[in-house]
Coordinates of C-alpha atoms in Angstrom, one line a residue:
Chain A
M83 CA 147.9 154.6 48.0
E84 CA 151.3 153.6 47.3
Y85 CA 154.0 153.0 49.8
K86 CA 157.6 153.5 49.4
I87 CA 160.2 152.7 51.9
S88 CA 161.9 155.7 53.0
N89 CA 165.4 155.7 52.9
R90 CA 166.6 156.1 56.4
L91 CA 164.5 152.9 57.1
R92 CA 166.5 151.2 54.4
L93 CA 169.6 152.4 55.8
T94 CA 168.6 151.5 59.6
A95 CA 167.7 148.0 58.3
I96 CA 170.8 147.6 56.3
I97 CA 172.9 148.7 59.2
L98 CA 171.0 146.6 61.6
M99 CA 172.2 143.7 59.5
V100 CA 175.4 144.3 59.2
V101 CA 175.9 145.1 63.1
G102 CA 174.2 142.2 63.5
L103 CA 176.3 140.0 61.6
L104 CA 179.3 141.3 63.0
G105 CA 178.2 140.5 66.1
V106 CA 177.1 136.9 65.1
G107 CA 180.6 136.7 63.9
Y108 CA 182.0 137.6 67.0
G109 CA 179.7 135.0 68.8
F110 CA 181.2 132.3 66.7
I111 CA 185.1 133.1 67.1
T112 CA 184.9 133.7 70.5
S113 CA 182.8 131.2 71.5
N114 CA 185.3 128.3 69.8
K115 CA 187.0 128.0 73.5
S116 CA 189.7 125.0 73.8
F117 CA 189.5 122.4 76.1
A118 CA 192.6 123.9 78.2
E119 CA 191.0 127.4 78.0
V120 CA 187.7 126.4 79.7
E121 CA 189.6 124.3 82.3
T122 CA 191.5 127.4 83.5
M123 CA 188.1 129.2 83.6
L124 CA 186.5 126.7 85.3
A125 CA 188.9 126.3 88.2
S126 CA 189.1 129.9 88.4
E127 CA 185.5 130.3 89.0
T128 CA 185.4 127.1 91.3
H129 CA 188.1 129.1 93.4
H130 CA 186.4 132.5 93.3
G131 CA 182.9 131.4 93.2
D132 CA 181.4 129.6 96.2
G133 CA 184.5 128.8 97.9
H134 CA 184.8 125.5 97.6
S135 CA 188.5 124.6 98.8
E136 CA 188.3 121.6 96.8
A137 CA 188.1 121.6 93.2
A138 CA 187.5 118.1 92.4
G139 CA 184.8 117.5 95.1
H140 CA 183.2 120.4 93.4
V141 CA 183.3 119.0 89.8
E142 CA 181.8 115.7 91.2
E143 CA 178.8 117.1 92.4
T144 CA 178.2 119.5 90.4
H145 CA 178.8 116.6 87.5
Q146 CA 176.2 114.9 89.1
V147 CA 173.6 117.3 88.7
E148 CA 174.0 118.0 85.3
T149 CA 173.6 114.0 84.7
V150 CA 170.7 114.1 86.3
R151 CA 169.2 117.0 84.5
H152 CA 170.2 116.3 80.8
G153 CA 170.0 112.2 81.4
D154 CA 171.4 112.1 77.8
H155 CA 175.0 110.9 79.1
G156 CA 174.3 107.4 79.9
S157 CA 173.4 107.0 83.5
D158 CA 176.4 104.6 84.6
A159 CA 179.2 107.1 84.6
A160 CA 178.3 109.2 87.3
H161 CA 177.6 107.0 90.0
D162 CA 180.8 105.4 90.5
E163 CA 181.7 107.4 93.6
G164 CA 185.7 108.1 94.0
H165 CA 186.1 106.6 90.2
E166 CA 188.6 108.1 88.8
V167 CA 188.0 111.9 89.5
V168 CA 190.2 112.8 86.5
D169 CA 187.9 111.2 84.0
E170 CA 184.8 112.9 85.5
H171 CA 186.7 116.2 85.5
T172 CA 187.6 116.0 81.7
K173 CA 183.9 114.9 80.7
H174 CA 182.3 117.8 82.7
V175 CA 185.1 120.3 80.8
N176 CA 184.2 118.7 77.9
H177 CA 180.3 119.4 78.6
V178 CA 180.9 123.0 79.5
M179 CA 182.9 123.2 76.6
H180 CA 180.5 122.0 74.2
A181 CA 177.8 124.1 75.5
M182 CA 180.0 127.2 75.4
H183 CA 180.3 126.6 71.4
N184 CA 176.8 125.8 71.1
R185 CA 175.8 129.1 72.2
P186 CA 176.3 131.7 68.9
W187 CA 174.6 128.7 67.3
S188 CA 171.3 128.2 69.2
A189 CA 171.6 132.4 69.8
F190 CA 171.4 132.7 66.1
Y191 CA 168.4 129.8 66.0
V192 CA 166.4 131.2 68.3
A193 CA 166.6 134.6 66.8
A194 CA 165.9 133.1 63.1
F195 CA 162.9 130.6 64.5
F196 CA 161.3 134.0 66.3
F197 CA 161.1 136.3 63.6
M198 CA 159.9 133.3 61.2
M199 CA 157.3 132.8 63.7
I200 CA 156.3 136.3 63.2
A201 CA 155.7 135.5 59.6
L202 CA 154.0 132.6 60.2
G203 CA 151.4 133.5 63.0
A204 CA 150.2 136.3 60.5
L205 CA 149.7 134.3 57.6
A206 CA 148.0 131.9 59.6
F207 CA 146.3 135.4 60.9
Y208 CA 145.4 136.4 57.3
A209 CA 144.4 133.0 56.5
L210 CA 141.7 133.4 59.4
Q211 CA 140.2 136.6 57.8
Y212 CA 139.6 135.1 54.5
V213 CA 137.8 132.3 56.1
S214 CA 135.9 133.9 58.5
Q215 CA 135.4 136.6 56.0
S216 CA 135.8 139.3 58.7
G217 CA 134.3 142.9 57.7
W218 CA 137.2 144.6 60.1
S219 CA 140.1 143.3 58.5
P220 CA 140.2 144.1 54.5
L221 CA 141.6 147.4 55.2
I222 CA 144.9 145.8 56.6
L223 CA 145.3 142.8 54.4
R224 CA 147.9 144.3 52.5
V225 CA 150.2 144.9 55.7
M226 CA 149.8 141.2 56.6
E227 CA 150.9 140.4 53.4
G228 CA 153.6 142.1 53.5
I229 CA 154.5 140.6 56.8
T230 CA 154.2 137.3 55.4
A231 CA 156.7 137.9 52.5
Y232 CA 159.4 137.2 55.1
L233 CA 158.3 133.6 55.5
L234 CA 160.0 132.0 52.6
P235 CA 163.3 133.2 53.2
G236 CA 162.7 133.1 56.9
A237 CA 161.7 129.3 57.2
L238 CA 164.5 128.4 54.9
I239 CA 167.0 130.2 57.3
V240 CA 165.8 128.6 60.0
L241 CA 166.1 124.9 58.3
A242 CA 169.4 125.9 57.2
I243 CA 170.6 126.4 60.4
A244 CA 169.2 123.5 61.8
V245 CA 170.4 121.2 59.0
A246 CA 174.1 122.9 59.5
S247 CA 174.5 122.8 63.2
G248 CA 174.4 118.9 62.6
T249 CA 176.2 119.1 59.2
I250 CA 178.7 122.0 59.2
G251 CA 178.7 122.4 62.9
H252 CA 179.0 119.8 65.6
F253 CA 175.5 118.7 66.5
N254 CA 175.0 122.2 68.5
I255 CA 171.3 122.4 68.9
F256 CA 170.3 118.9 67.9
V257 CA 171.9 116.3 69.8
W258 CA 170.2 113.7 67.6
M259 CA 171.7 114.3 64.8
N260 CA 174.7 112.8 66.3
P261 CA 174.9 109.2 64.2
D262 CA 176.7 108.0 67.4
M263 CA 173.9 108.6 69.3
V264 CA 171.6 105.9 67.1
D265 CA 174.8 103.4 66.4
P266 CA 174.7 100.6 69.1
S267 CA 178.6 99.8 69.2
S268 CA 179.2 103.7 70.2
A269 CA 179.9 104.9 73.5
D270 CA 177.6 107.8 72.8
F271 CA 174.5 105.3 72.0
D272 CA 171.5 106.7 73.4
K273 CA 168.4 104.2 73.3
L274 CA 165.8 106.5 73.8
V275 CA 167.1 108.7 70.7
A276 CA 167.8 105.5 68.5
G277 CA 164.3 104.5 69.3
K278 CA 163.1 107.9 67.6
K279 CA 165.3 107.4 64.9
G280 CA 162.4 106.8 62.6
W281 CA 161.1 110.1 62.7
L282 CA 164.1 111.8 64.2
N283 CA 166.9 111.7 61.1
T284 CA 168.4 114.7 59.3
W285 CA 167.5 113.4 55.6
A286 CA 163.6 113.2 57.0
F287 CA 164.0 116.3 59.4
A288 CA 165.2 118.1 56.5
I289 CA 162.7 116.9 54.0
R290 CA 159.7 117.5 56.0
G291 CA 160.9 120.9 56.6
L292 CA 161.0 121.7 53.1
I293 CA 157.5 120.2 52.5
F294 CA 156.2 122.5 55.5
I295 CA 157.8 125.5 54.0
A296 CA 156.5 124.6 50.3
G297 CA 153.0 124.3 51.6
W298 CA 153.4 127.4 53.2
S299 CA 155.1 129.4 50.7
L300 CA 152.3 128.4 48.1
Y301 CA 149.6 129.5 49.8
R302 CA 151.3 132.5 50.5
H303 CA 152.2 132.9 46.6
F304 CA 148.7 132.3 45.4
S305 CA 146.7 134.2 48.1
R306 CA 148.7 137.3 47.5
K307 CA 148.7 136.9 43.7
F308 CA 144.8 136.6 43.6
S309 CA 144.4 139.4 46.0
I310 CA 146.6 141.7 43.4
A311 CA 144.8 140.1 40.8
Q312 CA 141.4 141.0 42.6
D313 CA 142.2 145.1 42.1
K314 CA 142.1 144.9 38.5
A315 CA 138.8 141.9 38.4
N316 CA 135.4 143.0 37.4
D317 CA 133.8 140.1 39.8
N318 CA 134.6 138.2 42.8
K319 CA 136.1 135.4 41.3
N320 CA 139.9 136.1 42.9
F321 CA 138.4 136.5 46.4
K322 CA 136.3 133.2 46.2
K323 CA 139.7 131.4 45.2
I324 CA 141.5 132.9 48.4
F325 CA 138.6 131.7 50.4
R326 CA 138.9 128.4 49.4
I327 CA 142.7 128.0 49.6
S328 CA 142.5 129.7 52.9
A329 CA 140.5 127.0 54.1
G330 CA 142.5 124.5 53.0
F331 CA 145.6 125.9 53.9
L332 CA 144.3 126.6 57.8
V333 CA 144.1 122.3 57.9
F334 CA 147.4 122.0 56.1
F335 CA 148.7 124.9 58.6
L336 CA 147.2 123.0 62.0
Y337 CA 149.1 119.6 61.0
T338 CA 152.6 120.9 59.8
E339 CA 152.8 123.8 62.4
S340 CA 152.3 120.8 65.0
M341 CA 154.8 118.5 63.2
M342 CA 156.9 122.1 63.1
S343 CA 157.0 122.3 66.7
W344 CA 158.2 118.6 67.1
D345 CA 160.5 119.2 64.9
W346 CA 162.5 122.7 65.2
I347 CA 161.7 123.2 68.9
M348 CA 160.7 120.0 70.7
S349 CA 163.4 118.0 69.2
V350 CA 166.2 119.9 70.8
D351 CA 165.4 117.8 73.9
P352 CA 165.0 114.5 72.2
H353 CA 164.1 112.7 75.6
W354 CA 161.3 114.9 76.2
F355 CA 157.8 115.1 74.6
S356 CA 154.4 117.1 75.0
T357 CA 151.3 116.6 73.5
L358 CA 150.0 120.0 73.8
F359 CA 153.7 121.5 72.6
G360 CA 152.2 122.2 68.9
W361 CA 149.2 124.2 70.7
Y362 CA 151.7 126.2 72.8
V363 CA 154.3 127.3 69.9
L364 CA 151.0 128.4 67.7
A365 CA 149.6 130.5 70.9
G366 CA 153.1 132.1 70.7
M367 CA 153.3 132.5 67.0
M368 CA 149.7 134.4 67.2
V369 CA 150.6 137.0 69.5
C370 CA 153.4 137.9 68.0
G371 CA 152.0 137.7 64.3
I372 CA 149.5 140.0 65.5
T373 CA 151.6 142.2 67.5
V374 CA 153.6 143.1 64.3
I375 CA 150.5 143.7 62.2
A376 CA 149.8 146.3 64.6
F377 CA 152.8 147.7 64.7
I378 CA 153.0 147.8 60.7
T379 CA 149.6 149.1 60.8
L380 CA 150.6 152.1 63.6
Y381 CA 154.0 153.0 61.9
L382 CA 152.0 153.3 58.1
K383 CA 149.1 155.3 59.5
S384 CA 151.3 157.3 61.8
K385 CA 152.9 158.3 58.5
G386 CA 149.5 158.9 56.6
L387 CA 149.4 156.2 54.2
L388 CA 146.7 154.3 55.9
P389 CA 144.0 157.1 56.5
N390 CA 141.2 154.8 56.6
V391 CA 142.3 153.0 59.5
N392 CA 140.9 154.0 62.5
D393 CA 141.5 153.5 66.2
S394 CA 138.9 150.7 66.2
H395 CA 140.9 148.8 63.7
I396 CA 143.6 149.3 66.2
H397 CA 141.3 148.5 69.2
D398 CA 140.4 144.8 67.5
L399 CA 144.1 144.0 67.0
A400 CA 145.2 145.0 70.5
K401 CA 142.2 142.8 71.7
F402 CA 143.8 140.0 69.6
M403 CA 146.9 140.4 71.2
F404 CA 145.2 140.4 74.9
A405 CA 143.0 137.3 74.1
F406 CA 145.8 135.4 72.6
S407 CA 148.4 136.5 75.6
I408 CA 146.1 134.9 77.8
F409 CA 145.6 131.8 75.5
W410 CA 149.2 131.1 75.1
T411 CA 149.3 131.5 79.4
Y412 CA 146.5 128.7 79.8
L413 CA 148.4 126.9 77.6
W414 CA 151.8 127.4 79.2
F415 CA 150.1 126.6 82.5
S416 CA 148.4 123.8 81.0
Q417 CA 151.8 122.7 80.0
F418 CA 153.6 123.3 83.3
M419 CA 151.1 122.4 85.8
L420 CA 150.0 119.0 84.1
I421 CA 154.1 118.4 84.3
W422 CA 154.6 119.8 87.9
Y423 CA 151.9 117.7 89.5
S424 CA 152.4 114.4 88.2
N425 CA 156.1 115.1 88.5
I426 CA 156.7 112.1 86.5
P427 CA 160.8 111.9 86.0
E428 CA 160.9 111.6 82.7
E429 CA 158.9 114.6 82.0
V430 CA 160.0 117.0 85.0
T431 CA 163.3 117.4 84.3
Y432 CA 162.3 119.7 80.9
F433 CA 160.9 122.1 83.7
V434 CA 163.9 121.5 86.2
T435 CA 166.1 122.3 84.2
R436 CA 164.6 125.4 83.3
I437 CA 163.3 126.6 87.2
E438 CA 167.1 125.6 88.4
D439 CA 169.5 127.4 85.7
Y440 CA 166.4 130.1 83.7
K441 CA 164.9 131.3 87.0
L442 CA 164.5 134.9 85.7
P443 CA 163.9 134.5 82.0
F444 CA 161.6 131.5 83.0
F445 CA 159.1 133.2 85.6
G446 CA 160.1 136.3 84.0
M447 CA 158.6 135.7 80.4
L448 CA 155.7 134.9 82.3
A449 CA 155.1 138.4 83.6
M450 CA 156.0 139.5 80.4
N451 CA 153.6 137.7 78.5
F452 CA 150.9 137.5 81.0
I453 CA 150.6 140.1 83.6
F454 CA 151.7 142.6 81.6
P455 CA 149.4 142.7 79.1
L456 CA 146.3 141.7 81.3
L457 CA 146.5 144.8 83.1
L458 CA 147.9 147.1 80.3
L459 CA 144.9 145.9 77.5
M460 CA 142.0 145.3 79.6
N461 CA 141.0 148.5 79.6
S462 CA 139.0 149.1 76.5
D463 CA 140.2 152.7 76.1
Y464 CA 143.8 152.1 76.6
K465 CA 143.4 150.0 73.6
R466 CA 142.8 152.7 71.1
V467 CA 145.7 154.4 72.2
P468 CA 148.5 154.1 70.0
W469 CA 151.6 154.3 72.3
F470 CA 150.1 152.1 74.8
V471 CA 149.6 149.5 72.2
V472 CA 153.2 149.4 71.3
M473 CA 154.5 149.4 74.6
A474 CA 152.1 146.8 75.5
G475 CA 153.4 145.1 72.2
V476 CA 157.0 145.9 72.7
V477 CA 157.3 143.9 76.1
I478 CA 155.1 140.7 74.5
L479 CA 157.4 140.7 71.6
G480 CA 160.4 140.6 74.4
G481 CA 158.6 137.9 76.4
H482 CA 158.0 135.6 73.2
Y483 CA 161.7 136.0 72.2
I484 CA 162.6 134.9 75.9
D485 CA 159.8 132.1 75.2
I486 CA 161.5 130.9 72.5
F487 CA 165.0 131.4 74.3
N488 CA 163.6 129.2 77.1
M489 CA 162.7 126.4 74.7
I490 CA 165.9 126.0 72.5
M491 CA 168.9 127.0 75.1
P492 CA 168.7 124.6 78.1
A493 CA 168.5 122.0 76.0
S494 CA 171.9 123.6 74.1
V495 CA 174.1 125.5 76.5
G496 CA 172.3 124.7 79.9
D497 CA 173.8 126.8 82.9
Q498 CA 176.4 128.4 80.0
W499 CA 173.7 130.9 79.0
Y500 CA 173.6 134.7 78.9
I501 CA 171.9 137.1 76.6
G502 CA 175.2 139.0 75.5
I503 CA 176.3 139.8 72.0
P504 CA 175.6 136.4 70.3
E505 CA 172.2 136.9 71.3
I506 CA 171.6 140.7 70.9
A507 CA 173.5 140.5 67.5
S508 CA 171.3 137.8 65.9
L509 CA 167.9 139.7 67.1
L510 CA 169.8 142.9 65.4
F511 CA 170.5 140.8 62.5
F512 CA 166.9 139.0 61.6
A513 CA 165.1 142.4 62.9
G514 CA 167.2 144.3 60.1
L515 CA 166.4 141.3 57.3
F516 CA 162.6 141.6 58.4
I517 CA 162.5 145.2 58.5
F518 CA 164.1 145.4 54.8
I519 CA 162.2 142.3 53.3
V520 CA 158.9 143.5 55.0
F521 CA 158.9 146.9 53.9
T522 CA 160.1 146.1 50.3
A523 CA 157.1 143.8 49.8
L524 CA 154.8 146.5 51.2
T525 CA 156.2 148.6 48.0
K526 CA 155.4 146.1 45.6
A527 CA 151.3 146.8 46.2
P528 CA 149.1 149.0 47.2
L529 CA 148.7 149.3 50.8
V530 CA 145.1 148.9 50.5
Q531 CA 142.9 146.2 48.4
T532 CA 140.7 148.1 46.3
R533 CA 138.2 145.4 45.2
N534 CA 137.5 143.2 48.2
P535 CA 133.9 142.5 49.0
F536 CA 134.4 143.8 52.5
I537 CA 136.6 147.1 52.0
K538 CA 133.9 149.1 52.3
E539 CA 132.8 147.4 55.5
S540 CA 135.9 147.8 56.6
E541 CA 136.8 151.7 55.9
H542 CA 133.4 151.8 57.8
F543 CA 134.3 149.6 60.5
H544 CA 133.6 151.5 64.2
Y545 CA 133.2 149.7 67.5
Chain B
M26 CA 104.2 167.1 94.5
E27 CA 102.6 169.1 91.5
T28 CA 100.6 166.4 89.7
S29 CA 102.9 166.8 86.5
K30 CA 102.4 165.4 82.9
V31 CA 104.6 163.6 80.4
I32 CA 104.1 163.3 77.0
H33 CA 104.3 160.2 75.2
A34 CA 105.8 159.9 71.1
I35 CA 105.4 156.6 69.8
Y36 CA 107.2 155.2 66.9
N37 CA 107.4 151.9 64.8
D38 CA 111.2 152.5 63.6
D39 CA 113.7 152.6 65.5
D40 CA 115.7 154.9 62.5
V41 CA 113.2 157.0 63.0
L42 CA 113.5 157.1 66.8
M43 CA 116.9 158.1 66.7
A44 CA 116.5 160.7 64.0
A45 CA 113.9 162.3 66.3
V46 CA 116.3 161.7 69.8
K47 CA 118.8 164.0 67.8
S48 CA 116.2 166.4 67.0
V49 CA 114.8 166.8 70.5
K50 CA 118.0 166.8 72.0
A51 CA 118.9 169.9 69.7
K52 CA 115.8 171.6 70.7
R53 CA 117.2 171.3 74.5
H54 CA 114.4 169.1 75.7
H55 CA 115.3 166.7 78.2
I56 CA 114.6 163.0 77.1
D57 CA 113.0 161.4 80.8
E58 CA 113.1 157.7 79.1
I59 CA 112.7 156.0 76.2
Y60 CA 111.3 152.6 75.9
T61 CA 112.7 150.1 72.9
P62 CA 111.6 146.4 72.7
F63 CA 115.6 145.6 71.6
P64 CA 118.7 147.3 72.1
V65 CA 119.1 149.9 69.4
H66 CA 122.7 150.3 68.7
G67 CA 124.0 154.2 69.7
L68 CA 120.7 155.3 71.4
D69 CA 122.6 155.9 75.0
K70 CA 125.1 158.3 72.8
A71 CA 122.4 160.0 71.2
M72 CA 120.5 160.3 74.3
G73 CA 124.1 161.5 76.3
L74 CA 123.8 158.8 78.7
A75 CA 127.2 158.6 81.2
P76 CA 128.7 155.3 79.9
T77 CA 128.3 152.2 82.4
R78 CA 131.1 151.7 84.9
I79 CA 129.8 148.0 85.6
A80 CA 132.8 146.6 83.5
I81 CA 135.5 148.0 86.5
A82 CA 133.1 146.8 89.4
A83 CA 133.5 143.3 87.9
F84 CA 137.3 144.0 87.5
M85 CA 137.4 144.9 91.3
Y86 CA 134.5 142.0 92.3
G87 CA 137.2 139.8 90.1
C88 CA 140.5 141.1 92.3
V89 CA 138.1 140.0 95.5
G90 CA 137.6 136.6 94.4
L91 CA 141.2 136.1 93.8
V92 CA 142.1 137.7 97.3
V93 CA 139.3 135.2 99.3
A94 CA 140.5 132.0 96.8
T95 CA 144.0 132.9 98.1
L96 CA 143.6 133.5 101.7
M97 CA 141.1 130.8 102.0
M98 CA 143.4 127.9 100.4
N99 CA 146.4 129.6 102.2
F100 CA 144.8 129.4 105.6
I101 CA 143.6 125.6 104.5
M102 CA 145.9 123.9 103.0
I103 CA 149.4 125.9 104.2
E104 CA 148.5 127.4 107.7
D105 CA 146.1 125.6 109.1
W106 CA 146.7 121.6 108.5
P107 CA 150.0 121.2 106.3
Q108 CA 149.6 117.6 105.3
N109 CA 151.5 115.8 102.8
I110 CA 149.4 114.8 100.6
G111 CA 150.6 112.7 97.7
G112 CA 154.1 114.3 98.2
K113 CA 153.1 118.1 97.3
P114 CA 155.3 120.8 99.1
S115 CA 152.8 122.6 101.6
F116 CA 155.5 124.2 102.9
S117 CA 154.4 127.7 101.3
Y118 CA 152.1 128.9 99.4
L119 CA 154.3 129.5 96.6
E120 CA 155.2 126.2 96.5
N121 CA 152.3 124.7 95.9
M122 CA 151.2 127.5 94.0
P123 CA 150.2 125.1 90.6
A124 CA 147.7 123.4 92.7
F125 CA 145.6 126.3 93.4
V126 CA 145.7 128.2 90.4
P127 CA 142.4 126.3 89.1
I128 CA 140.9 127.3 92.4
M129 CA 142.0 131.0 91.8
F130 CA 140.7 131.2 88.4
E131 CA 137.5 129.6 88.7
L132 CA 136.6 131.8 92.0
T133 CA 137.9 135.2 90.7
V134 CA 135.5 134.4 87.5
F135 CA 132.6 133.3 90.4
F136 CA 132.9 136.6 91.7
A137 CA 133.1 138.9 89.1
A138 CA 130.4 137.7 87.3
H139 CA 128.1 136.7 90.0
L140 CA 128.9 140.2 91.8
M141 CA 128.5 142.0 88.5
V142 CA 125.1 140.2 87.8
I143 CA 123.7 141.2 91.0
T144 CA 125.0 144.7 90.9
F145 CA 123.5 145.3 87.7
Y146 CA 120.3 143.7 89.3
L147 CA 120.4 146.2 92.1
R148 CA 121.2 149.1 89.8
S149 CA 118.7 148.6 87.2
R150 CA 116.1 147.8 89.9
M151 CA 115.0 144.7 88.6
W152 CA 113.6 141.7 91.1
P153 CA 110.9 138.5 90.7
F154 CA 107.5 139.8 92.1
K155 CA 108.6 143.9 90.9
K156 CA 106.0 145.5 89.2
A157 CA 106.4 146.0 85.5
E158 CA 107.3 150.1 85.0
N159 CA 105.8 149.6 81.2
P160 CA 103.7 152.8 80.1
D161 CA 102.5 150.8 77.0
P162 CA 102.4 147.0 76.4
R163 CA 103.1 147.8 72.5
T164 CA 106.5 148.7 73.4
T165 CA 108.0 145.2 74.2
D166 CA 106.4 144.2 71.0
D167 CA 107.0 146.4 67.9
H168 CA 107.0 150.0 69.1
F169 CA 109.0 152.5 70.6
L170 CA 108.1 155.1 73.0
M171 CA 110.0 158.7 74.2
E172 CA 108.7 160.0 77.6
I173 CA 109.6 163.5 77.7
A174 CA 108.3 165.6 80.8
V175 CA 105.7 168.7 80.0
H176 CA 106.4 172.2 81.6
G177 CA 103.6 174.2 80.5
N178 CA 104.9 173.6 76.8
E179 CA 102.7 170.8 75.7
K180 CA 101.5 172.4 72.2
E181 CA 105.5 173.4 71.3
L182 CA 106.6 169.9 72.4
H183 CA 103.5 168.3 70.4
D184 CA 104.3 169.9 67.3
L185 CA 108.3 169.0 67.2
L186 CA 107.3 165.4 68.1
L187 CA 104.9 165.4 65.2
E188 CA 107.4 166.4 62.7
T189 CA 109.7 164.0 64.1
G190 CA 107.7 161.3 62.7
A191 CA 106.1 160.1 65.6
V192 CA 102.7 157.9 64.7
E193 CA 100.9 158.5 68.0
I194 CA 101.4 161.6 70.7
N195 CA 99.6 161.2 73.8
V196 CA 99.6 163.6 77.0
V197 CA 99.6 161.6 80.2
D198 CA 99.7 161.7 83.8
N199 CA 103.3 161.1 85.4
T200 CA 102.6 157.8 87.2
H201 CA 105.9 157.5 88.8

């Protein structure tokens, strides 16, 4: 069945993009506070806030805490008791000012990554369907192809923001992009970051990113091409080709996804490292990808465009949402518990900052990503009810946005975070872009593959 | 109790059996029991059996396991003897919770799985040294047997079952 994007949907997408862009611009303009402005703001906070009569003492104390947390200031400065309070004060104000400048950058980056990860998760899921020769899913393969159309532009935007934050911006997301950090003669020299400069330097970062994106997009391009060619073929040659490139892609994907998560996410905290981080990011992106597949399938079905999709298909998608939510929690907990238990200072600062400054998002996302889907999607009857799946999916997507937020924000904006105009506007902008690209891509081919060898099985799929 | 008779219709194909069940149900006869050598997909639906509630039981057993684990470790580690073991905070359950989660998880699974299995054994009356209730040993190998109680309609049932493709029809005294 051919799909034509409705004018209302296209208009919604465009409005989202325009409103989002305005909000993002507003975020960039208002965040650009000068030193004096930040100073007055902090002073008024100190007097109104916790009633410290002695402003200098408060600044000193806050700064020490932050030194311990961030660790990237050089450890000598803070411990000299009473050593030039004014200097400490300047440092503190500078620190807060940078955090404020980072906020619109990070908000934009988090939203860009979030939507990119949906497309990438859907692409991995798509490849899995071919490799496992699934009989249930061929009916919704075209939906997945539509979603993965966002991958190329989305991933390029993520990479562009990352590189721009270090070239036109002031190292607003990735501190290691600052050349002073690897320059031994500089006051900002950081031995740990300098030791990693063989991997963490802007050129290598950009080139690696382009290689990842090229690999993923090539797979996406050819699988889409063969999938459309298969519709008109007389044999299954194209299907076999997709099978083979899917198997190859999954190998490539697992390596590059892992490296991508070190580069694009973990390196915002260049002092911190975790071995299962790539898996953790993978689990999150799979949940989001599958949830969006379920959303778009339900949307198209509600328009009567996917008549053969029955509640068993929805049931299967909901089962994947449920299972990957639990898998995500398993990895989240494995990472958290190992670090919490051994409590090694160089690792544990990561969670100390998050629990101190991000208590609600940090534990809130656990409820959204684990407890909510666990209880909502456990019952097998509920998994067949569209509004139930949508409700659970909305919570899951919200939870995983906060998950990405928790990964990026503590490193760049620290305790200056807030979910306000820059964050919501960035989300709206990318939501609009995502809807626009995905639904335009859906119009480019029939919504159901016609000559997939498993399409009959999928049409009669019943659980 | 009067001596009742049952009719045993034997089939040698699960598809034929399924069709037979549907036509017997359509004639509004009550099927007492069906013996098959392997699970026949959709047979319970065709017979109109009520869905199982064992998953609900398992969920509740899992909750019991979670509560047992929590109460046990809260009493042992926090209330009874809160020692400092390697610097782990034993001031409250929540503070030391990550260390307890593996046990909470395992006990939840343990209770859910084992109690569910025991429930299954009890509900389906299975235990060691139990006398097998098998009307015909061939039904454990390659035959399917449908058992219908006879209430003076022996001839009618016989004809109906023969029509549905039964390869053998016996009328026997009810043994249980």
